[in-house]
Coordinates of N, CA and C in Angstrom, one line a residue:
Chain A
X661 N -22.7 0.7 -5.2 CA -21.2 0.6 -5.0 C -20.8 0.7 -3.6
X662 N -19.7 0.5 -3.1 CA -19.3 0.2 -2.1 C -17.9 1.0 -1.5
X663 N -18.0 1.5 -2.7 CA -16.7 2.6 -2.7 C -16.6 3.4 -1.4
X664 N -15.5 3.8 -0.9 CA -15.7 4.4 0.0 C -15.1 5.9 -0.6
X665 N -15.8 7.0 0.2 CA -15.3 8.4 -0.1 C -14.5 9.2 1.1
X666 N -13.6 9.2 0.8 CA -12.4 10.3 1.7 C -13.2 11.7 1.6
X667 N -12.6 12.4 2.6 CA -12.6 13.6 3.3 C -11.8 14.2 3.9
X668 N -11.4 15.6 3.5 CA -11.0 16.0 2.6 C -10.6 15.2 1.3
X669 N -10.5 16.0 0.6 CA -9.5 16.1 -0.6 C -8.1 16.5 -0.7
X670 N -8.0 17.3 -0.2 CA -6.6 17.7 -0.2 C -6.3 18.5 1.4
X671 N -5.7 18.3 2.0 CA -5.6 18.9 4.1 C -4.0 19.2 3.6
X672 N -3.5 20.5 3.9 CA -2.3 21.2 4.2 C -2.1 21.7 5.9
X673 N -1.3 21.3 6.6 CA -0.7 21.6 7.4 C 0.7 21.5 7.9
X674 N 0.9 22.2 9.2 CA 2.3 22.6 9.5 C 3.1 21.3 10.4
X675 N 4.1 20.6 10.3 CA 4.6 19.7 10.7 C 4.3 20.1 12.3
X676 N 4.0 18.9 13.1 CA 3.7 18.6 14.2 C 2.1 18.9 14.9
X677 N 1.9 19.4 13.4 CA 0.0 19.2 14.0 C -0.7 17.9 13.7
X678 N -1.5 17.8 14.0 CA -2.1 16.4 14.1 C -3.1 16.3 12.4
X679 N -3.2 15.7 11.6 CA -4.4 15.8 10.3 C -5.2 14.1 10.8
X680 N -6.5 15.0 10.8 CA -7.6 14.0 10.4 C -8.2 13.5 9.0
X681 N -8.4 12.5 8.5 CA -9.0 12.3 7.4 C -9.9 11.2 7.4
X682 N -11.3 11.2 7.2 CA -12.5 10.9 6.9 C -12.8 10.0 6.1
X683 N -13.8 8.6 6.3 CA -14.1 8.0 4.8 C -15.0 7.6 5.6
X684 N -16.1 7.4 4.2 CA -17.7 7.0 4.5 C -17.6 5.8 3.3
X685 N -18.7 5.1 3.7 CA -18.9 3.9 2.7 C -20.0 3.7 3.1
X686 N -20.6 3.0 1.7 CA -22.9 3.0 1.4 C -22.8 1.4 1.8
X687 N -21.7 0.2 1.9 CA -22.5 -0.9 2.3 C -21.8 -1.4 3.7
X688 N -22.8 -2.6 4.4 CA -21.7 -3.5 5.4 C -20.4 -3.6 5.1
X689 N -19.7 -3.7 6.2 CA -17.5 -4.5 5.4 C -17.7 -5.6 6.8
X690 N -16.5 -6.0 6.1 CA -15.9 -7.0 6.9 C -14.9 -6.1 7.9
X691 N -14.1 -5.5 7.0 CA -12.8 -5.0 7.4 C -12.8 -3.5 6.4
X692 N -12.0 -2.5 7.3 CA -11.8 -0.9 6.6 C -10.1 -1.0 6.7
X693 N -9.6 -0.4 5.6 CA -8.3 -0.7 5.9 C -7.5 0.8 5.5
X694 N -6.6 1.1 5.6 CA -5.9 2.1 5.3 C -4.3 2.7 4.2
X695 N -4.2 3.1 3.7 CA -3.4 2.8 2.6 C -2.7 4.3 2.3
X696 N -1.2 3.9 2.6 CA -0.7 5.7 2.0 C 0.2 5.2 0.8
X697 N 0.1 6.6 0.0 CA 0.9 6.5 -1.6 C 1.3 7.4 -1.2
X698 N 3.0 7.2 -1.5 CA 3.7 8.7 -1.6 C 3.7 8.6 -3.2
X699 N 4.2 10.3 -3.6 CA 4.3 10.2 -4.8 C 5.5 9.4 -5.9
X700 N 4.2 8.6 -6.7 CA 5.5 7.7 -7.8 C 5.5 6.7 -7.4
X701 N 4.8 6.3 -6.0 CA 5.2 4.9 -5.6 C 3.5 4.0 -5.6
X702 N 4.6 2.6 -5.5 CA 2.6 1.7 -4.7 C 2.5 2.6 -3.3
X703 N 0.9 1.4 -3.2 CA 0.6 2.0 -2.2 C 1.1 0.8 -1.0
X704 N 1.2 1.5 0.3 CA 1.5 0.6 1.6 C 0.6 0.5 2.2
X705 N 0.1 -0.7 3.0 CA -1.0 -0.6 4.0 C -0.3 0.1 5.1
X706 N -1.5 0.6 5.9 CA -1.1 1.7 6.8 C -1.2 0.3 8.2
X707 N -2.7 -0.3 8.3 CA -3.9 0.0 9.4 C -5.3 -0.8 9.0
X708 N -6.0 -2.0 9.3 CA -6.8 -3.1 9.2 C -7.2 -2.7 10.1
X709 N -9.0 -2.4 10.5 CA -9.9 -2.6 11.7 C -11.0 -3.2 11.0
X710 N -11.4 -4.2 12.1 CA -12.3 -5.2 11.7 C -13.8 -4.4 11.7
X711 N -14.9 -4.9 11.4 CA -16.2 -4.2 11.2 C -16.5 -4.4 12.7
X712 N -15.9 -5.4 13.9 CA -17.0 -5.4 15.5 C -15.5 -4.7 16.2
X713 N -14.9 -3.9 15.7 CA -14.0 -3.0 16.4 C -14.2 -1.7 16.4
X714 N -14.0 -0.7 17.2 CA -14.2 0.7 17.4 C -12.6 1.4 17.0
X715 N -11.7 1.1 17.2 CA -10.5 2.1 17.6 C -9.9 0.9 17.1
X716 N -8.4 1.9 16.9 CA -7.3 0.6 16.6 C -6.1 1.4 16.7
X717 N -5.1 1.5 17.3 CA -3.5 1.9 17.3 C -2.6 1.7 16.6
X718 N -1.7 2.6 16.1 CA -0.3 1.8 15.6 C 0.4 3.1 15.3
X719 N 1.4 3.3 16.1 CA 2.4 4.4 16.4 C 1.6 5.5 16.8
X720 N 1.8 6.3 15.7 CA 0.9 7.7 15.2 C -0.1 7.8 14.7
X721 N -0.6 6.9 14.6 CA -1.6 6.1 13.6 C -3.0 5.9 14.7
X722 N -4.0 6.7 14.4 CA -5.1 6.1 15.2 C -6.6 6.2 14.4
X723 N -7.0 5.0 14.2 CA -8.0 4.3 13.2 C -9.0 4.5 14.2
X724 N -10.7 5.0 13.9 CA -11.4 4.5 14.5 C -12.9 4.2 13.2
X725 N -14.2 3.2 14.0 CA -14.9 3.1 12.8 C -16.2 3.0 13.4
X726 N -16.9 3.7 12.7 CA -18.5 3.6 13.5 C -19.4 3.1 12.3
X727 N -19.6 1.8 12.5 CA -20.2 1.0 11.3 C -21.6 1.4 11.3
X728 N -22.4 2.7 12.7 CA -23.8 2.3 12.5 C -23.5 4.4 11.4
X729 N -22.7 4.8 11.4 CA -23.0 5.7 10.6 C -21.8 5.6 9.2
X730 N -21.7 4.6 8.9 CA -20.5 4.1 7.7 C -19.5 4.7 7.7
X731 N -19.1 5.0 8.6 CA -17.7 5.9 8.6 C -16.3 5.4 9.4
X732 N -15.0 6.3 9.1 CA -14.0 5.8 9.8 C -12.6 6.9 9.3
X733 N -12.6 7.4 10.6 CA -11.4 8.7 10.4 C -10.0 7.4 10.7
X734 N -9.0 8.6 10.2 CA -7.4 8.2 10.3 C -6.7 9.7 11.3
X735 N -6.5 9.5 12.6 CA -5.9 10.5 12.6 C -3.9 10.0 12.6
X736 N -3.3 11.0 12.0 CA -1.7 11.0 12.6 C -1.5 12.4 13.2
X737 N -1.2 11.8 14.4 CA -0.5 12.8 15.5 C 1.1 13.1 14.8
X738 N 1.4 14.5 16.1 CA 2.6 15.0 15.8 C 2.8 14.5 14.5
X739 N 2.1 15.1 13.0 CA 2.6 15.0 12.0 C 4.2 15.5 11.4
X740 N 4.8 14.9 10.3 CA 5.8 14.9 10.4 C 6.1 15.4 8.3
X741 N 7.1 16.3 7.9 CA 7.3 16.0 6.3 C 7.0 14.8 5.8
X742 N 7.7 13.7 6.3 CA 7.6 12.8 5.8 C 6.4 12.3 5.6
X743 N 5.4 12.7 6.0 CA 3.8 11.9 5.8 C 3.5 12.3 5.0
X744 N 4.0 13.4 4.4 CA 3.2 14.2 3.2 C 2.7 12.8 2.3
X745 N 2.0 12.6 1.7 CA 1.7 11.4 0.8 C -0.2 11.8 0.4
X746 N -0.5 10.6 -0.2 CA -1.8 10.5 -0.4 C -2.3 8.9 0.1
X747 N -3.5 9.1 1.3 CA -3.9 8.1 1.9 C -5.4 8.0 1.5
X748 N -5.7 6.5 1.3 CA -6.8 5.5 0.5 C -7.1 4.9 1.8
X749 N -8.7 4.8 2.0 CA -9.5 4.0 2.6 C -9.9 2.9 1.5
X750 N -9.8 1.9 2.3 CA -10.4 0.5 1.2 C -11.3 -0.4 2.1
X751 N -12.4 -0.6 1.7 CA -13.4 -1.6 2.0 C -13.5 -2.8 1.3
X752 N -14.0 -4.0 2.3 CA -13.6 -5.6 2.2 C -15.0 -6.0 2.7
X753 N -15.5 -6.6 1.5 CA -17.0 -7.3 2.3 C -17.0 -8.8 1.9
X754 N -16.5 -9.6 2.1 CA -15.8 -11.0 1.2 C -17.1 -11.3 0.9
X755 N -18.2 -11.9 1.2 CA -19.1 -12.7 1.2 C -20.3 -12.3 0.0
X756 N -20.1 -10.7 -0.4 CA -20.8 -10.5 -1.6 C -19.7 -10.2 -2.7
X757 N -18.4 -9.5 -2.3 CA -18.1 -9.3 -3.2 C -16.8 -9.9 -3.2
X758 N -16.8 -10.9 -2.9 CA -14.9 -11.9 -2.6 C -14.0 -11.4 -2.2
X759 N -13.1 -11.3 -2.7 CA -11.9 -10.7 -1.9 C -11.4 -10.2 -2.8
X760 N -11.7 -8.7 -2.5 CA -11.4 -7.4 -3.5 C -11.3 -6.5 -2.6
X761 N -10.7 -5.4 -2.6 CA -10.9 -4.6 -1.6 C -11.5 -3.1 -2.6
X762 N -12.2 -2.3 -2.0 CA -12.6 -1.4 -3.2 C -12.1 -0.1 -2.4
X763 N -11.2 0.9 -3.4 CA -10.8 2.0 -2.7 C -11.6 3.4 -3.2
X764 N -11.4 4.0 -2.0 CA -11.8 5.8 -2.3 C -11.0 6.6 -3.5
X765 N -11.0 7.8 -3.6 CA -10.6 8.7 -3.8 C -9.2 9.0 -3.5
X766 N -9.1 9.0 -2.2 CA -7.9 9.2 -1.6 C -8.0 10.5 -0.6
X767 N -7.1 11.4 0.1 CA -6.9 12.6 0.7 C -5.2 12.8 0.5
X768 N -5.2 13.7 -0.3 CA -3.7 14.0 -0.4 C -3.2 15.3 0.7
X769 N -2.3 14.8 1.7 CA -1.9 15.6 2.8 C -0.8 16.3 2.4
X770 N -0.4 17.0 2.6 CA 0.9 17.6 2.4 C 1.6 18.6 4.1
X771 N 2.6 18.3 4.5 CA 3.2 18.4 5.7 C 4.2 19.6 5.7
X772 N 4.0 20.5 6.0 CA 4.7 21.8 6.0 C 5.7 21.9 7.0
X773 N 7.1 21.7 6.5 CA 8.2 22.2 7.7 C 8.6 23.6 7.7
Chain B
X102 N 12.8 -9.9 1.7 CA 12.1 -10.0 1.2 C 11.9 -8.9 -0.1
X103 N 12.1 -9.8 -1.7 CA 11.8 -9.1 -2.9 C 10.5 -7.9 -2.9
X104 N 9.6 -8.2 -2.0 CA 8.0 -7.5 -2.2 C 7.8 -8.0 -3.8
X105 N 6.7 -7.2 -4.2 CA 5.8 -7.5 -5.3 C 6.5 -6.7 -6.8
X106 N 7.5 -7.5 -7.6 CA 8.1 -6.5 -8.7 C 7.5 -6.8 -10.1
X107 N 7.2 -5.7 -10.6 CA 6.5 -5.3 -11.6 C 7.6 -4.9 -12.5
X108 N 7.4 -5.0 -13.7 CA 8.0 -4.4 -15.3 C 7.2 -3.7 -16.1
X109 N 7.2 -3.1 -17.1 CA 8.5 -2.2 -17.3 C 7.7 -1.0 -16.0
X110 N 8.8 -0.2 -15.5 CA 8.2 0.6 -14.7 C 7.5 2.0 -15.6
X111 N 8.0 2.1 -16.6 CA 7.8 2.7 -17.9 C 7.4 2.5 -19.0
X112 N 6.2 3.3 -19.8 CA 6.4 2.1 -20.6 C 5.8 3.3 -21.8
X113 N 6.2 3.6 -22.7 CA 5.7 4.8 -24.2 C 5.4 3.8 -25.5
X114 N 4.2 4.3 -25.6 CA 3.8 3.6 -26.8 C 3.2 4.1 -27.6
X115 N 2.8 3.7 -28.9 CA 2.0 4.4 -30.1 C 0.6 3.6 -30.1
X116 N -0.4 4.4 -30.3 CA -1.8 3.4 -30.6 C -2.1 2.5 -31.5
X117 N -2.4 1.7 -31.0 CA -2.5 0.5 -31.8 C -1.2 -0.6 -31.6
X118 N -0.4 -0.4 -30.8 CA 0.7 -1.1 -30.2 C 0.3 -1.9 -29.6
X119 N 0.7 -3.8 -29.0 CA 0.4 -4.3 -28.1 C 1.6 -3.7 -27.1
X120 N 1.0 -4.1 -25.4 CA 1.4 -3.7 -24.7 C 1.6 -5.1 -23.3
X121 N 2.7 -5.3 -22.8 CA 2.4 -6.2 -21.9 C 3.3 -5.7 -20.8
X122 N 2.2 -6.2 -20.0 CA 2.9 -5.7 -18.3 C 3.3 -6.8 -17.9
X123 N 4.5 -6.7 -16.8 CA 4.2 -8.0 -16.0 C 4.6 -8.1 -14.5
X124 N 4.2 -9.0 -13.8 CA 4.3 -8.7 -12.3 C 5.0 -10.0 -11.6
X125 N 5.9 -10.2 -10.6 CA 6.2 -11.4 -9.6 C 5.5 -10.7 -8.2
X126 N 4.5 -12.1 -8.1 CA 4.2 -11.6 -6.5 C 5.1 -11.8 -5.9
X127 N 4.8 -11.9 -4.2 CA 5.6 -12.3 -3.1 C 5.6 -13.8 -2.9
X128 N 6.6 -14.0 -3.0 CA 6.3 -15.7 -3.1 C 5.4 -16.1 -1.6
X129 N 5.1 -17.3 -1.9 CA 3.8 -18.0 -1.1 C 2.8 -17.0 -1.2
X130 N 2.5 -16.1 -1.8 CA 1.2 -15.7 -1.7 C 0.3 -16.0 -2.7
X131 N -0.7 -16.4 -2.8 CA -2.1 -16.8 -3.1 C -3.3 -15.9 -3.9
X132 N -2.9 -14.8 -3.8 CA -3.4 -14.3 -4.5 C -2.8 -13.3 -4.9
X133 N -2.9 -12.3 -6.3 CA -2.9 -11.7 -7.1 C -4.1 -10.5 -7.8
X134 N -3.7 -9.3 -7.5 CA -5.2 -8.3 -8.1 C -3.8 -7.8 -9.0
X135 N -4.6 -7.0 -10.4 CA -4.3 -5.8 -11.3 C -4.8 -4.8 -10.6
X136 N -4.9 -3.5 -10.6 CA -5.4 -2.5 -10.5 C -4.9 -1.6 -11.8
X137 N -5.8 -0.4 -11.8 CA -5.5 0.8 -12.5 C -5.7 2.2 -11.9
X138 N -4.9 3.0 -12.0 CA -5.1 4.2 -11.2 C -4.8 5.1 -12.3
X139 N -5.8 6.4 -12.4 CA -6.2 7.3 -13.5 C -6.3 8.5 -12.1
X140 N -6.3 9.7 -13.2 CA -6.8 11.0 -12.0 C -8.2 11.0 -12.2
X141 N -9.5 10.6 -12.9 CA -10.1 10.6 -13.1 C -11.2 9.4 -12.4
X142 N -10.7 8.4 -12.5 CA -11.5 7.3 -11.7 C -10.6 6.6 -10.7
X143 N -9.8 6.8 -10.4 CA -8.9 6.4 -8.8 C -8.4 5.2 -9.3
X144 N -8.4 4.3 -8.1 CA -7.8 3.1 -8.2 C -9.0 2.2 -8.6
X145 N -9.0 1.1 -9.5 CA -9.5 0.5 -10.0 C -9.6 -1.0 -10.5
X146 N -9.6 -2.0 -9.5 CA -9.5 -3.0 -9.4 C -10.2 -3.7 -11.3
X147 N -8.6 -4.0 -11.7 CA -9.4 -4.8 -13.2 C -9.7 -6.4 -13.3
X148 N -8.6 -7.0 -12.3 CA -8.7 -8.8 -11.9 C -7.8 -9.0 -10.9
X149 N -8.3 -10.5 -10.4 CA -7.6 -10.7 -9.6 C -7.7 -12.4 -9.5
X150 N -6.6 -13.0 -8.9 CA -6.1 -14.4 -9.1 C -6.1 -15.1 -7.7
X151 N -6.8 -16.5 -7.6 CA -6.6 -17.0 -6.7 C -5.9 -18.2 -6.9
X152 N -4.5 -18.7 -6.5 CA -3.5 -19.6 -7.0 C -3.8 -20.3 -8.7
X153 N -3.4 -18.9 -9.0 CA -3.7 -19.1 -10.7 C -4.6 -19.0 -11.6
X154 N -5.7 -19.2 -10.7 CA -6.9 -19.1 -11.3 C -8.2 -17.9 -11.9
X155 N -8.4 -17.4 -12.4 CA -8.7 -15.8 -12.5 C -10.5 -16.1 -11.6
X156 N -10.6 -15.3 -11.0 CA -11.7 -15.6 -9.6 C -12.8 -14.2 -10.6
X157 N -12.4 -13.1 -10.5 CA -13.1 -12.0 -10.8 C -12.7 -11.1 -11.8
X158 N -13.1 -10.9 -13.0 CA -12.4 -10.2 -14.3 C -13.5 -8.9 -14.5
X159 N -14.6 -8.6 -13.8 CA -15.5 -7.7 -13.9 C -15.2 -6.2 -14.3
X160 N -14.1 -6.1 -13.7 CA -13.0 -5.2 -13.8 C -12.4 -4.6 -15.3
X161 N -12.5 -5.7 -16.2 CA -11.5 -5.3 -17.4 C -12.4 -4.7 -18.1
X162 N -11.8 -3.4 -19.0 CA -12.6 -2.3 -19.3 C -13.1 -3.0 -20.8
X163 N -12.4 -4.1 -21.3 CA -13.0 -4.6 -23.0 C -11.9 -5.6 -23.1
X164 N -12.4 -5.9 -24.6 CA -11.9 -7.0 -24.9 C -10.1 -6.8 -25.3
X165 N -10.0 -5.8 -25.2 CA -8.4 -5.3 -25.3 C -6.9 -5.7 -24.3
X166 N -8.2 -6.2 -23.3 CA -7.8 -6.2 -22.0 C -7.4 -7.7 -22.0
X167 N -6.5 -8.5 -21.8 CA -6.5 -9.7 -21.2 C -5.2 -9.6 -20.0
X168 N -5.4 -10.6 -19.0 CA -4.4 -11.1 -18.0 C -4.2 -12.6 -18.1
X169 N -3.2 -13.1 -17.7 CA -2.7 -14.5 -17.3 C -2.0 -14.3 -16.4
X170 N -1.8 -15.8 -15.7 CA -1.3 -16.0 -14.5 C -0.6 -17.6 -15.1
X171 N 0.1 -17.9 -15.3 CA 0.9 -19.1 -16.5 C 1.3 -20.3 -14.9
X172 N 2.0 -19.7 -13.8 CA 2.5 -19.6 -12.9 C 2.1 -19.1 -11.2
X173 N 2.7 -19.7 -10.1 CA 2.6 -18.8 -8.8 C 3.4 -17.7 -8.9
X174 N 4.2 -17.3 -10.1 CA 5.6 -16.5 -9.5 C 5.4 -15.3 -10.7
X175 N 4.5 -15.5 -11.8 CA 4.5 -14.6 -12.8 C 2.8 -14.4 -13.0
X176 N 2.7 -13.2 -13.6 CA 1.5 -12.7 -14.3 C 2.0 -11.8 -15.6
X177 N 0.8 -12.2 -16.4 CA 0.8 -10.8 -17.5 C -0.5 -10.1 -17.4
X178 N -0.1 -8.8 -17.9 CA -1.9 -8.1 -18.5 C -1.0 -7.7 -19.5
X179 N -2.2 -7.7 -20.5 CA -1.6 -7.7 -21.8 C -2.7 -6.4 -22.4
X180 N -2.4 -5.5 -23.1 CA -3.5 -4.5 -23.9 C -2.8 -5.0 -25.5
X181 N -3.9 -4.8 -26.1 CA -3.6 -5.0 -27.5 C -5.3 -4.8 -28.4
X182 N -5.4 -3.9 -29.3 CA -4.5 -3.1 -29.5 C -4.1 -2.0 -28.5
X183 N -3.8 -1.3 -28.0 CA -3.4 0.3 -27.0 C -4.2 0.8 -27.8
X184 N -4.6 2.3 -26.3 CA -5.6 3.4 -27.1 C -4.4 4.9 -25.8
X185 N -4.8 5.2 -26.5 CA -4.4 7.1 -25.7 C -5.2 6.9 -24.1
X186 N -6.2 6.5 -24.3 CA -7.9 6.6 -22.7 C -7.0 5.1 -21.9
X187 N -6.2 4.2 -22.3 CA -5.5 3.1 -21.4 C -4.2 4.0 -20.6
X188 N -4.0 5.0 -20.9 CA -2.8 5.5 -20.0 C -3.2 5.7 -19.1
X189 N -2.0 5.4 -17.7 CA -2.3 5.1 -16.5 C -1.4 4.4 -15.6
X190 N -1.5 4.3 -14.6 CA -0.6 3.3 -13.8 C -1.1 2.2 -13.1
X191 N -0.7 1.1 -13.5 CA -1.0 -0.1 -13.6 C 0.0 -0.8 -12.2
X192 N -0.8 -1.1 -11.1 CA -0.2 -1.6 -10.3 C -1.0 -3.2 -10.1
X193 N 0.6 -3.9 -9.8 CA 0.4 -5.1 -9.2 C 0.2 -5.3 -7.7
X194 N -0.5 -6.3 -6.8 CA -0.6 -6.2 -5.8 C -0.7 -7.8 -5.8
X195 N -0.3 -8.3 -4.5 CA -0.5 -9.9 -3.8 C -0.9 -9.7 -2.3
X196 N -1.6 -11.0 -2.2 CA -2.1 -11.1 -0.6 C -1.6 -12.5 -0.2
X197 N -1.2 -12.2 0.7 CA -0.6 -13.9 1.3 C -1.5 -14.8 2.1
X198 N -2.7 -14.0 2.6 CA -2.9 -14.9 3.9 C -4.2 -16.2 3.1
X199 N -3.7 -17.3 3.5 CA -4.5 -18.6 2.7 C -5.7 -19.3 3.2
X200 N -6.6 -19.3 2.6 CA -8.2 -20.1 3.2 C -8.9 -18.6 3.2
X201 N -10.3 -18.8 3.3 CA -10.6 -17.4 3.5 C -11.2 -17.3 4.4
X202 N -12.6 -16.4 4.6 CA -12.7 -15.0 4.0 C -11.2 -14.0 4.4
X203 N -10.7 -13.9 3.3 CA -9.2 -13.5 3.4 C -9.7 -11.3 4.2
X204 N -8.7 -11.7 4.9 CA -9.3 -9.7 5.6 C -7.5 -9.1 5.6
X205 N -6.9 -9.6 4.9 CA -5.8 -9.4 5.2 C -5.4 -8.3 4.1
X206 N -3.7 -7.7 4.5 CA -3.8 -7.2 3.6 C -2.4 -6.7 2.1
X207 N -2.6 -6.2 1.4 CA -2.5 -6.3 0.0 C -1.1 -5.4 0.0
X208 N -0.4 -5.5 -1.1 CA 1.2 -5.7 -0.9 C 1.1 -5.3 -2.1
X209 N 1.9 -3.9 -2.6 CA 1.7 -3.7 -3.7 C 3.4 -3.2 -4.6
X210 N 3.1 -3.5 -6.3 CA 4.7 -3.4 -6.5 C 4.5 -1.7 -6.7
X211 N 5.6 -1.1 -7.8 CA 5.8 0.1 -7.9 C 5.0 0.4 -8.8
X212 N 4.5 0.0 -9.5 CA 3.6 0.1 -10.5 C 4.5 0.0 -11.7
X213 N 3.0 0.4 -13.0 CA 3.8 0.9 -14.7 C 3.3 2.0 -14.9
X214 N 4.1 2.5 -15.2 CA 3.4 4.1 -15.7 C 3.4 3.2 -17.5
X215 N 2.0 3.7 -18.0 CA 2.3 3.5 -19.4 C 1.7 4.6 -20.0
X216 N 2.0 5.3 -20.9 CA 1.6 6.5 -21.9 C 1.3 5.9 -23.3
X217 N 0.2 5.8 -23.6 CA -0.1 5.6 -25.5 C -0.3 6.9 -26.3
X218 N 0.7 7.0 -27.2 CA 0.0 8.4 -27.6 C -0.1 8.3 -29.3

């Protein structure tokens, strides 16, 4: 499987600290992507880094991916309440498995004001 | 822009009920996945459509299970009969970008909550 696994599970902190969260995956990707659910809702893409990219930006948002140890943190800076949610790593390998994306577990954050 | 809307957002049923969902993607988009999301096994791709056509069904847990795509603008998944172990939330998702290997990414509605009890 291809699944990818989050890290933590659940991270509580105090608004305006930074939370890191973690995903490993057992095969090649094309692409790692990123996905937050708040509660009750779909999920939104966050964040797309291609497999020959290291780092990726977007706001608060900083993606990086180290394909030789299968992995790929999410950090958000200056966290805020409103991020509280649960965020999904999803892996994309088109060429064995088409165009599916296959998700983790998740990390449900929660943002303390 | 509508995004991806899904029905019923709700949905209570008795076992042995049929059950149908249904989803409008984003128009122009090309493709179409079901998912299922349980506390138990996460998110869980059951099929997915490429302009109509069902590409990958590996996903559907039995024969209870069917989807169509009749249309670009509509889908169903359909359960029949329902069991209590199908509760769950059933989200629709579309992807727009056309030709492949598609890396793009996935647009999802608000889901169904369905309960069989």
């Amino acid at each position: 499987s291809q699944q990818g696994e989050e890290d933590p599970q659940a991270l509580s902190i105090q608004e305006g600290e930074n939370a890191t969260m973690n995903c490993s995956y057992k095969t090649s990707i094309n692409n790692l992507q990123w996905y937050r659910q708040n509660s009750g809702r779909g999920l939104v893409h966050l964040i797309l880094i291609r497999s020959n990219e290291r780092e990726k930006h977007s706001g608060r948002l900083r993606v990086t991916l180290d394909t030789s140890k299968k992995s790929s943190s999410l950090l958000i800076t200056a966290s805020r309440a409103a991020d509280t949610a649960s965020y999904f790593c999803a892996t994309h390998r088109w060429r064995e498995y088409g165009n599916k994306l296959v998700f983790g577990a998740g990390t449900i954050l929660r943002v303390k004001s | 822009d509508a995004g991806v809307i899904q029905s019923p957002r709700h949905e209570v049923t008795e076992m042995g009920q049929e059950v149908t969902l249904r989803c409008k993607p984003i128009s122009g988009h090309d493709y179409l996945f079901w998912y299922r999301q349980t506390m138990m096994r996460g998110l869980e791709l059951l099929i997915y459509f490429n302009n109509n056509v069902p590409i990958d069904d590996s996903g559907m847990p039995e024969d209870r299970f069917s989807a169509k795509m009749p249309n670009a603008s509509f889908s169903t998944l359909k359960i029949q009969p329902s069991e209590p172990r199908d509760s769950a939330v059933y989200f629709c998702a579309s992807s727009g970008l056309a030709g492949g290997p598609h890396t793009g990414e996935l647009f999802f509605g608000e889901g169904s909550r369905l309960t069989v009890l």
